[in-house]
């Protein structure tokens, strides 16, 4: 089986990206999407992509936590960089009203700016949302014909259906493997069409709790544990889950 991790925070300080990529390859993870979250990461992501063009693709964007740090010049540069080789989506972008690390009105403004950029460039959006679903949907409704992924989806079945109705893919992570927090997601999974399912780790976060032994950090090498949980819940072979996820990822990112 071949795997594609559609979301990894490869520039996190807890990682040596070269070691993580090598361990991923050793576990048949042949593709990784590197997530960026602020302007200071964009050049580093491009440089890493140039070293591993056959393995990596990446996003260009501003996480809502970092919206307060962004200038108009940053947004202009984002639009320029989003057309570079290897860039497959605009984001990680969206709204986070749980932590409120950036003022809510600033989050909304920066999110809308990134949606506009994605629409102009015909790029998918890489979406983050926490405790802001209604506001997020309202922003998405203002742009037409935009594709994307609800990254690390943890919401309700009703929220998932709202994303699906807008043509989005659903990113499934190790959250599914958490018996305490993942109940709503496991319920939603049963109504998720396989042609909208994409696997991701969100490493180094969300280590899948069905994997033993427990490691300190999650990694792309562990993505098969998420697929095992999906397969068990849907009564599908893990080979089928791997195949549909890779196909969907390639389709979304235009790979």
Backbone as a ProteinNet text record, in pm:
[ID]
protein_1_A
[PRIMARY]
XXXXXXXXXXXXXXXXXXXXXXXXXXXXXXXXXXXXXXXXXXXXXXXXXXXXXXXXXXXXXXXXXXXXXXXXXXXXXXXXXXXXXXXXXXXXXXXXXXXXXXXXXXXXXXXXXXXXXXXXXXXXXXXXXXXXXXXXXXXXXXXXXXXXXXXXXXXXXXXXXXXXXXXXXXXXXXXXXXXXXXXXXXXXXXXXXXXXXXXXXXXXXXXXXXXXXXXXXXXXXXXXXXXXXXXXXXXXXXXXXXXXXXXXXXXXXXX
[TERTIARY]
83.3	0	86.7	39.2	103.1	12.3	74.5	0.5	37.7	-55.4	-29.4	-82.9	4.4	-36.8	-71.3	-200.1	-245.8	-233.9	-167.7	-149.7	-50.4	67.9	171.1	240.7	257.1	324.9	475.7	532.6	669.6	772.1	734.5	826.5	819.1	740.2	732.2	870	900.5	1033.7	1063.1	961.6	983.4	1034.7	1036.7	1073.5	1208.9	1282.9	1385.7	1316.8	1284.4	1202.1	1262.9	1394.6	1459	1439.3	1450.8	1428.2	1283.1	1190.8	1047.9	1014.7	1068.4	1043.9	1101.1	1220.2	1280.4	1198.8	1152.2	1070.3	937.1	882.9	759.2	780.9	888.4	917.4	935.1	1000.1	1021.4	889.2	784.3	651.4	553.9	610.3	531.5	444.2	480.8	414	494.2	445.6	522.9	491.1	390.1	356.4	316.9	359.7	327.4	286.7	183	148.8	192	289.4	343.1	251.5	202.8	112.9	194.1	163.8	220	109.6	150.9	52.8	81.7	196.8	231.4	340.7	356.9	452.6	595.4	636.1	774.8	805.9	703.7	725.8	729.9	685.7	665	794	898.8	1024.8	1085.8	1074.2	1127.6	1054.6	924.6	847.2	891.4	911.3	955.1	1091.9	1181.5	1316.1	1312	1227.9	1218.2	1155.5	1057.1	996.5	1100.6	1189	1290.3	1385.1	1401.1	1485.5	1413	1278.8	1201.4	1081	1103.9	991.1	906	962.6	885.9	805.2	827.3	759.2	666.5	710.5	638	553.5	444	376.5	348.3	299.7	280	170.7	128	27.5	94.4	27.7	70.8	-47.2	-31.2	-144.2	-115.6	-223.2	-216.7	-323.7	-279.5	-368.2	-437.1	-562.5	-630.3	-557.1	-480.9	-402.3	-306	-258.8	-155.6	-211.1	-342.3	-402.6	-359.7	-340.2	-302.7	-164.5	-83.6	53.9	66.7	-40.8	-32	-55.7	25.3	11.9	-46	-83.8	-131.1	-21.6	101.8	214	227.7	202.8	207.8	103.2	-15.2	-121.5	-90.1	-27.9	15	121	211.5	316.7	257.3	157	89.2	33.5	-31.7	-90.5	17	131	240	298.5	320.7	383.5	290.5	161.8	66	68.8	133.1	143.9	276.2	359.6	490	474.6	571.8	567.8	557	474.3	459.7	349.7	299.2	192	58.7	-14	-136.8	-263	-247.8	-366.8	-330.2	-433.8	-420	-466.4	-380.6	-411.9	-287.8	-294.6	-412.5	-482.5	-607.2	-681	-818.2	-879.2	-1011	-1032.5	-1113	-1150.7	-1133.9	-1083	-1068.3	-1114.9	-1240.1	-1297.7	-1286.3	-1208.5	-1183.4	-1068.5	-957.9	-840.2	-840.4	-894.2	-897.4	-758.3	-657.9	-523.6	-514.9	-604.8	-618.6	-761.9	-782.2	-918.6	-1008.9	-1133.8	-1223.7	-1245	-1256.7	-1276.8	-1154.2	-1036.4	-913.3	-908.2	-946	-951	-1041.1	-1158.6	-1254	-1197.2	-1136.7	-1082.1	-971.4	-880.9	-769	-818.9	-918.1	-976.4	-1041.3	-1121.6	-1187.7	-1085.4	-977.3	-873.5	-813.1	-793	-735.7	-835.3	-962.8	-1064.7	-1067.6	-1056.2	-1055.8	-935.2	-819.3	-698.4	-716.2	-766.7	-787.5	-884	-988	-1084.7	-1022.6	-945	-881.6	-783.3	-711	-607	-658.2	-785.7	-843.3	-766	-734.9	-666.5	-765.4	-748	-827.3	-788	-878.3	-847.2	-828.3	-738.2	-703.8	-756.8	-869.9	-951.9	-930.1	-921.9	-921.2	-1045.5	-1108.8	-1223.1	-1235.2	-1256.3	-1283	-1376.3	-1490.6	-1592.4	-1634.4	-1634.8	-1670.6	-1741.3	-1812.1	-1864.8	-1959.4	-2055	-2153.7	-2086.5	-1990	-1917.4	-1835.2	-1776.2	-1695.2	-1781.5	-1895.6	-1986.2	-2032	-2060.2	-2103.6	-1996.8	-1870.9	-1760.6	-1750.1	-1763.6	-1753.1	-1866	-1983	-2096.6	-2078	-1983	-1960.4	-1867.8	-1809.8	-1725.4	-1785.3	-1791.5	-1856.4	-1752.3	-1784.4	-1702.5	-1566.2	-1549.8	-1418.9	-1413.5	-1301.7	-1281.2	-1193	-1184.1	-1096.9	-1119	-1052.5	-1060.5	-1086.8	-1180.1	-1201.3	-1095.9	-982.1	-865.2	-896.6	-855	-869.6	-1012	-1107.8	-1247.7	-1278.7	-1344.8	-1380.5	-1525.8	-1603.5	-1736.7	-1844.9	-1968.2	-2086.4	-2124	-2211.2	-2259.7	-2324.9	-2397.9	-2463.9	-2362.4	-2257.5	-2152.9	-2081	-2056.5	-1991.9	-2077.6	-2207.2	-2295.5	-2295.1	-2282.7	-2275.8	-2150	-2039	-1915.1	-1926.9	-1982.6	-1998.5	-2087.9	-2191.4	-2282.8	-2213	-2101.1	-2021.9	-1905.6	-1908.1	-1810	-1675.3	-1667.4	-1539.3	-1508.6	-1379.9	-1332.8	-1321.6	-1321.1	-1316.7	-1187	-1104	-978	-996.6	-959	-974.8	-837.3	-825.9	-699.8	-715.5	-612.4	-615.2	-717.5	-783.6	-895.4	-999.3	-1014.5	-1109.9	-1077.5	-950.4	-902.9	-912.2	-964	-974.7	-1113.7	-1126.5	-1259.8	-1334.2	-1262.1	-1327.6	-1374.4	-1290.5	-1321.9	-1380.9	-1364	-1396.6	-1535.2	-1625	-1755.3	-1835.8	-1841.3	-1918.3	-1860.1	-1728.7	-1663.7	-1690.3	-1687.2	-1715.4	-1858.7	-1950.3	-2088.9	-2096.8	-2028.1	-2031.5	-1969.5	-1865.5	-1791.6	-1881.3	-1984.8	-2071.8	-2148.6	-2160.9	-2231.8	-2136.3	-2006.6	-1908.8	-1886.9	-1920.4	-1892.2	-1742.4	-1705.8	-1563.6	-1490.2	-1560.4	-1492.2	-1470.3	-1499.9	-1473.8	-1382.2	-1331.7	-1247.9	-1100.1	-1031.1	-886.3	-821.1	-717.3	-644.6	-530.9	-509.4	-398.9	-362.9	-242.1	-202.9	-212.4	-193.3	-177.5	-59.7	37.2	155.9	228.4	286.5	310.5	193.8	77.8	-38.7	-116.1	-210.7	-312.2	-255.5	-161.3	-112	-230.5	-245	-360.4	-353.5	-453.8	-450.6	-468.3	-498	-505.5	-369.8	-267.1	-133.7	-49.6	20.2	111.3	246.9	355.4	357.7	340.1	297.2	276.5	410.2	413.2	530.9	503.5	611.1	594.9	523.1	561.1	501.8	439.8	332.9	275	363.6	356	434.8	356.9	391.8	328.9	342	448.8	470.5	358.2	277.9	173	34.5	27.9	-104	-186.6	-122.1	-197.7	-287.3	-250	-332.7	-467.6	-467.7	-594	-679	-616.2	-688.7	-745.9	-672.6	-722.6	-852.1	-857	-977.9	-1093.2	-1064	-1166.6	-1220	-1129.5	-1169.8	-1253.7	-1215.5	-1290.3	-1431.8	-1445	-1576.1	-1667.1	-1607.3	-1686.6	-1692.4	-1621.5	-1614.8	-1560.3	-1450.5	-1385.1	-1239.3	-1182.8	-1040.8	-954.7	-846.5	-757.3	-698	-681.6	-630.3	-724.2	-854.3	-952.2	-946.1	-930.5	-923.1	-799	-686.5	-563.7	-580.8	-639	-650	-741.1	-857.4	-949.3	-892.5	-821.7	-763.5	-658	-571.4	-468.3	-532.4	-631.7	-700.8	-765	-832.5	-899.8	-800.2	-688.8	-585.9	-527.6	-498	-445.5	-545.5	-671.5	-774.7	-786.1	-792.1	-806.8	-688.5	-566.9	-446.9	-398.1	-465.1	-424	-288.7	-258.9	-127.6	-127.9
-119.3	0	124.2	226.3	357	454.2	546.9	642.7	785	876.2	1019.2	1088.5	1158.9	1235.8	1376.8	1408.9	1536	1653.1	1633.9	1746.6	1719	1778.6	1761.2	1894.3	1927.6	2050.8	2024.3	2007.8	1960.2	2061.3	2187.8	2291.5	2311.7	2231.3	2240.4	2217.2	2291.3	2284.1	2147.3	2066.6	1932.4	1834	1875.2	1785.9	1820.8	1716.3	1727.3	1681	1772.9	1734.5	1624.5	1621.2	1518.7	1379.7	1370.6	1242.5	1198.5	1294.3	1262.2	1212.8	1278	1236.3	1096.9	1069.9	937.7	828.2	855	754.7	734.9	840.9	828.7	737.3	761.4	679.1	532.6	507.1	370.1	299.2	378.4	322.4	342.8	355.5	363.5	487.7	591.5	720.9	797.5	796.9	849.4	995.2	1051	1191.1	1259.5	1384.3	1464.5	1604.3	1658	1798.7	1875.1	1962.5	2045.1	2165.7	2184.3	2295.8	2416.7	2534.8	2657.9	2737.4	2817.4	2887.6	3036.2	3083.1	3224.5	3259	3389.3	3430.2	3384.4	3372.8	3335.1	3192.6	3111.2	2972.3	2953.3	3051.7	3030.9	2999.1	3073.7	3049.1	2915.3	2880.9	2752.8	2636.6	2650.5	2544.9	2529.5	2641.4	2635.8	2570.3	2603	2546.1	2395.2	2351.8	2208.7	2134.8	2196.9	2135.8	2114.6	2209.7	2197.7	2080.9	2043.6	1929.6	1796	1798.2	1673.8	1692.6	1732.4	1762.2	1640.3	1520.1	1400	1350	1409.6	1366.6	1474.2	1598.2	1706.1	1789	1840.5	1958.1	2043.8	2165.3	2248.7	2351.6	2410.7	2516.2	2649.5	2757	2892.1	2961.8	3000.5	3063.7	3116	3167	3227.2	3164.8	3095.1	3036.8	3149.7	3128.4	3235.5	3280.1	3190.1	3232.7	3345.2	3345.3	3440.3	3557.8	3568.1	3673.6	3813.2	3830.9	3963	4007.1	3915.3	3945.1	3984.5	3972	3982.2	4124.9	4166.3	4297.7	4283.7	4396	4394	4345.2	4380.6	4333.9	4181.9	4125.6	3980	3914.2	3969.7	3911.2	3922.6	4031.4	4044.1	3938.8	3917.7	3817.8	3677	3654.3	3525.1	3493.7	3591.1	3567.8	3537.9	3603.1	3578.1	3438.1	3400.6	3272.6	3154.2	3177.9	3068.6	3007.6	3073.7	3018.4	2945.2	2935.5	2870.3	2718.9	2652.7	2506.5	2442.7	2341.9	2270.3	2320.3	2441.6	2495.6	2441.7	2372.9	2304.9	2364.5	2455.2	2510.6	2638.5	2720.2	2840.7	2806.6	2827.5	2796.6	2746.9	2716.3	2684.1	2813.3	2826.7	2949	2913.9	3012.7	2989.3	3073.3	3020.1	3092.6	3003.1	3060.9	2989.6	3081	3060.5	3140.5	3069.3	2961	2890.9	2956	2977.5	3037.3	3190.2	3241.5	3386.8	3450.1	3384.2	3442.2	3568.3	3579.8	3701.8	3752.3	3885.3	3938.1	3878.6	3857.5	3787.9	3864.8	3996.6	4072.1	4064.7	4057.5	4041.5	3902.7	3801.6	3666.6	3661.8	3720.6	3717.9	3790.4	3905.7	3983.8	3908.5	3846.7	3774.4	3646.2	3583.4	3464.2	3500.6	3606	3646.7	3685.4	3748.9	3785.6	3661.9	3556.8	3433.6	3359.2	3364.3	3304.6	3374.4	3504.7	3580.4	3543.5	3528.1	3489.8	3351.4	3257.9	3122.2	3122	3201.4	3207.5	3265	3371.8	3432.4	3338.3	3260.7	3172.5	3031.8	3006.4	2873	2767.5	2803.8	2713	2662.6	2539.1	2493.1	2568.5	2567.6	2624.4	2511.9	2537.2	2440	2498.4	2443.7	2511.9	2462.8	2561.1	2536.1	2601	2531.3	2592.2	2533.5	2621.6	2574.8	2673.6	2622.5	2702.9	2824.9	2812.7	2926.7	2878.6	2768.4	2705.3	2795.9	2856.5	2938.7	3056.7	3118.1	3229.2	3180.1	3061.8	3006.3	2978.2	2916	2886.2	3015.5	3117.2	3245	3303.5	3291.2	3339.8	3258.7	3126.8	3039.8	3065	3100.4	3124	3248	3332.8	3454.9	3432.9	3313.5	3280.4	3159.9	3166.1	3060.2	2974	2846.2	2755.5	2726.9	2743.1	2720.6	2578.9	2511.1	2376.5	2383.3	2272.4	2271.9	2151.6	2156.1	2048.8	2107.3	2047.4	2079.6	2001.8	2067.4	2004.9	1964.2	1843.4	1793.1	1814	1763.9	1782.4	1708.4	1777.5	1717.8	1747.6	1794.5	1845.5	1739.1	1787.1	1701.9	1650.1	1549.3	1503.2	1615.8	1704	1813.9	1911.6	1939.8	2029	1965.9	1836.3	1768	1777.1	1759.3	1766.9	1906.6	2008.2	2145.7	2166.8	2111.4	2120.2	2040.7	1921	1838.5	1906.5	1974.7	2043.9	2155.4	2202.2	2306	2247.3	2115.2	2049.9	2026.3	2033.9	2019	1872.6	1843.8	1715.5	1724.2	1609.5	1602.8	1534.8	1607.7	1554.1	1478.6	1351.1	1264.4	1236.9	1262.5	1246.8	1147	1140.7	1055.3	1095.2	1208.9	1245.1	1132.3	1066.9	956.9	843.1	829.6	717.3	744.2	861.1	899.2	863.8	764.2	721	827	921.7	1024.8	1142	1184.7	1305.3	1277.2	1155.9	1129.5	1076.3	1074.5	1011.2	1076.9	1208.6	1279.2	1254	1252.8	1228	1086	990	851.8	838.5	911.6	911.2	971.1	1082.3	1149.9	1064	987.9	910.7	816.9	763.4	667.2	730	861.3	929.9	1003.9	975	1041.4	959.7	1014.1	940.8	916.9	798.1	764.9	857.3	912.5	1000.2	1140.5	1159.6	1288	1270.9	1151.8	1121.8	1140.2	1214.3	1231.8	1209.1	1126.9	1097.4	1196.2	1235.7	1323.6	1298.2	1335.9	1314.8	1441.3	1559.1	1685.1	1674.4	1591.1	1572.8	1707.3	1727.2	1632.5	1614.6	1670.7	1659.9	1531	1500.4	1396.7	1258.1	1216.3	1079	983	889.3	798.1	702.3	706.3	630.6	481	438.4	294.4	236	317.9	270.3	248.6	138	104.8	65.8	100.5	181.2	329.2	401.3	545.5	615.8	706.7	789.8	930.5	1006.7	1142.8	1232.3	1221	1303.3	1216.9	1264.2	1198.6	1225.3	1136.7	1151	1095.1	1137.1	1078.8	926.6	873.3	728.7	651.8	720.2	652.9	668.1	715.9	743.7	617.2	502.1	378.2	347.9	397.6	374.7	444.6	562.4	632.7	552.3	500.8	420.6	293.7	234.4	113.9	142.3	258.2	295.2	323.3	392.3	418.1	286.5	196.7	68.6	-13.3	-12.9	-88.2	-32.9	97.9	160.8	142.6	141.7	130.9	-11.6	-102.7	-242.3	-249.8	-177.5	-173.6	-216.6	-283.7	-319.9	-194.3	-201.5	-87.2	-48.8	-148	-119.3	-25.9	-43.8	42.4	183.9	195.3	328.2	402.4	331.8	394.4	442.3	358.3	390.3	509.8	512.9	624.2	755.2	748	870.5	928.5	843.4	891	949.5	879.4	929	1064.6	1077.9	1203.8	1317	1285.9	1387.2	1437.4	1345	1384.7	1471.2	1433.2	1509.6	1651.2	1661.6	1792.4	1883.5	1830	1910.6	1923	1854.2	1863.2	1801.8	1690	1626.3	1520.3
0	0	0	-70.5	-69	5.3	76.9	158.1	119.3	145.3	129.4	253.8	325.2	442.7	395.4	395.7	339.1	435.2	548.8	639.6	749.8	738.5	841	864.4	992.4	1031.4	1036.4	920	907.7	956.7	965.1	1012.2	1162.9	1231.2	1377	1438.9	1543.8	1605.9	1665.5	1687.5	1742.6	1637.9	1513	1403.4	1344.2	1306.6	1204.4	1077	986.4	870.7	785.9	774.9	693.2	755	886	952.4	940.3	954.4	944.2	803.9	702.8	564.3	540	590.5	570.7	638.8	761.8	830.4	758.3	703.2	626.4	506.1	433	315.6	353.5	466.5	512.1	540.9	566.4	595.4	479.1	358.5	234.5	225.9	300.8	285.7	180.9	59.3	-52.6	-84.4	-16.7	-38.7	90.3	105.6	223.8	179.8	243.1	224	348.3	330	438	457	579.4	610	655.1	601	656.2	723.9	822.6	905.6	922.7	873.3	887.2	786.3	755.2	651.6	676.7	802.6	830.5	786.2	758.4	718.4	567.1	493.1	349	274.1	301	230.4	271.4	399.9	446.3	379.7	362.1	295.5	150.3	82.3	-57.8	-69.5	23.5	20.2	43.6	135.7	163.2	45.2	-16.1	-134.6	-244.4	-262.8	-368.3	-341.5	-213.7	-180.3	-201.7	-191.9	-201.5	-294.8	-418	-507.4	-541.5	-528.1	-558.5	-439.3	-322.4	-200.9	-145.2	-149.1	-83.2	-179	-125.8	-176.8	-52.9	-71.8	46.5	26	137.8	136.3	166	125.8	160	226.2	351.6	417.3	556.2	617.3	750.4	838.5	941.4	1041.6	1118.8	1161.3	1236.6	1362.2	1424.6	1540.8	1505.8	1380.9	1339.5	1258.5	1249.7	1167.1	1212	1340.6	1393.7	1346.6	1297.8	1259.3	1113.1	1036.3	890.8	842.7	745.5	684.1	542.9	485.3	346.5	252.5	283.3	200.3	207.7	327.5	341.4	251.7	248.3	167.6	18.5	-21.6	-161.6	-193.7	-100.1	-121.9	-123.8	-39.9	-38.4	-177	-238.1	-370.3	-474.5	-462.3	-556	-536.1	-409	-379.4	-404.8	-401.5	-416.6	-555.4	-651.5	-786.8	-809.6	-705.7	-719.4	-734.7	-795.2	-804.4	-666.1	-655.6	-529	-439.6	-463.2	-379.5	-429	-340.5	-382	-321	-222.8	-158.1	-84.9	-59.7	22.2	162.9	259.7	398.8	471.2	591.3	667.8	707.3	667.8	694.9	751.7	815.8	873.4	996.7	1088.2	1209.1	1331.3	1439.4	1566.4	1678.2	1721.1	1828.4	1962.7	1965.6	2090.9	2166.9	2096.8	2161.1	2150.4	2039.7	2018.7	2031.9	1975.8	1977.4	1891.7	1794.1	1715.8	1732.1	1729.3	1740.4	1633.3	1667.2	1575.5	1445.8	1454.1	1331.1	1241.2	1301.3	1223.1	1160	1235.3	1179.1	1055.7	1067.4	956.7	834.8	858.1	746.5	674.4	750.4	690.1	622.5	679.9	617.3	484.3	483.1	358.9	251.7	293.6	196.5	132.7	212.2	158.2	70.2	105.3	19.1	-116.6	-114.7	-240.8	-326.4	-261.5	-334.8	-396.8	-317.4	-368.1	-486.2	-477.1	-585.9	-713	-698	-815.8	-882.7	-800.7	-853.6	-884.4	-856	-875.7	-795.2	-671.8	-579.4	-473.5	-427.4	-313.2	-185.3	-88.8	41.9	142.8	235.8	339.2	470.4	518.8	618.5	761	851.7	995.7	1054.2	1150.1	1220.5	1359.5	1456.8	1591.8	1661	1703.3	1773.6	1693.6	1561.2	1476	1349.6	1358.7	1238	1160.9	1227.3	1156.4	1087	1153.4	1091.4	971.8	986.7	878.2	754.8	775.7	665.2	598	677.9	621.7	530.5	570	485.5	357.3	368.5	251	152.3	203	114.9	27.6	63.9	-12.5	-132.1	-141.8	-257.3	-327.9	-457.9	-534.7	-606.9	-615.9	-695.2	-637.7	-505.8	-445.5	-389.3	-411.2	-357.9	-233.5	-163.6	-46.8	41.4	156.4	254.4	391.9	462.8	603.8	681.3	700.2	763.3	906.3	941	1077.7	1127.8	1052	1088.6	1218.2	1311.2	1440.7	1476.5	1380.3	1410.2	1412.8	1400.4	1407.9	1269.5	1264.8	1134.2	1053.4	1119.6	1049.8	991.6	1065.5	1015	896.9	904.6	792.7	667.3	681.8	565.8	505.1	589	537.6	455.1	499.2	420.4	290.7	300	180.5	77.7	124.5	34.1	-42.7	9.4	-57.9	-136.2	-153	-237.7	-174.2	-40.9	27.3	57.4	68.9	120	272.1	336.5	483	525.1	600.7	649.4	779.7	779	896.4	957.2	1086.2	1159.1	1273.5	1357.8	1475.3	1578.9	1560.9	1649	1650.1	1536.3	1523	1618.8	1653.9	1734.9	1884.2	1921.6	2062.5	2113.3	2201.1	2245.4	2325	2384.8	2465.3	2380.6	2284.5	2208.2	2070.7	2019.5	1880.3	1852.4	1951.8	1933.3	1821.1	1818.9	1716.8	1578	1567.8	1439.3	1391.5	1482.8	1442.7	1391.6	1451.8	1403.6	1263.8	1243.8	1114.3	1004.6	1039.6	939.7	861	926.2	859.7	742.6	742.3	633.3	540.2	551.3	466.3	339.3	222.4	98	83.6	39.3	29.3	-67.1	-165.8	-260.2	-205.2	-75.9	-8.9	111.9	134.2	251.4	217.9	303.4	289.6	425.8	427.7	551.8	571.2	694.8	731.5	877.5	915.6	1055.2	1139.2	1080.4	1153.7	1251.3	1216.3	1300.7	1319.4	1440.7	1549.9	1646.8	1612	1699.6	1672.2	1764.8	1744.3	1717	1799.6	1789.6	1800.1	1705.8	1708.2	1826.9	1910.7	2035.9	2017.5	1895.2	1869.6	1831	1828.7	1791	1916	1917.9	2027.9	1970.2	2039.2	2161.6	2132.2	2232.5	2220.1	2200.2	2105.5	2082.6	2133.7	2148.9	2200.4	2100.2	1973.5	1868.4	1760.5	1703.2	1586.9	1465.1	1365.8	1243.2	1125.2	1003.8	884.9	878.8	935.1	933.2	1002.1	1082.1	1158.9	1095.5	973.5	914	895.6	882.5	863.7	984.1	1103.5	1222	1209.1	1146.4	1122.6	1024.6	919.7	820.8	882.5	974.8	1041.2	1116.5	1182.8	1257	1161.2	1051.1	950.4	894.6	858.4	802.6	898.5	1026	1125.8	1142.3	1142.1	1161.1	1039.8	920.7	798.7	743.2	811	765.2	622.9	600.7	470.1	486.5	387.6	395.4	400.5	475	487.3	351.6	263.2	129.2	53.2	71.6	4.9	59.9	190.4	253.4	205	199.3	150.6	7.2	-76	-218.8	-243.2	-177.3	-202.2	-148.8	-36.6	19.3	-73.9	-126.2	-219	-344.3	-398.5	-518.1	-492.9	-380.1	-347.2	-325.2	-261.4	-236.7	-368	-457.4	-587.6	-664	-656.8	-727.6	-669.9	-538	-475.3	-504.7	-490.8	-504	-648.3	-740.2	-880	-905.8	-840.5	-850.7	-960.2
[MASK]
+++++++++++++++++++++++++++++++++++++++++++++++++++++++++++++++++++++++++++++++++++++++++++++++++++++++++++++++++++++++++++++++++++++++++++++++++++++++++++++++++++++++++++++++++++++++++++++++++++++++++++++++++++++++++++++++++++++++++++++++++++++++++++++++

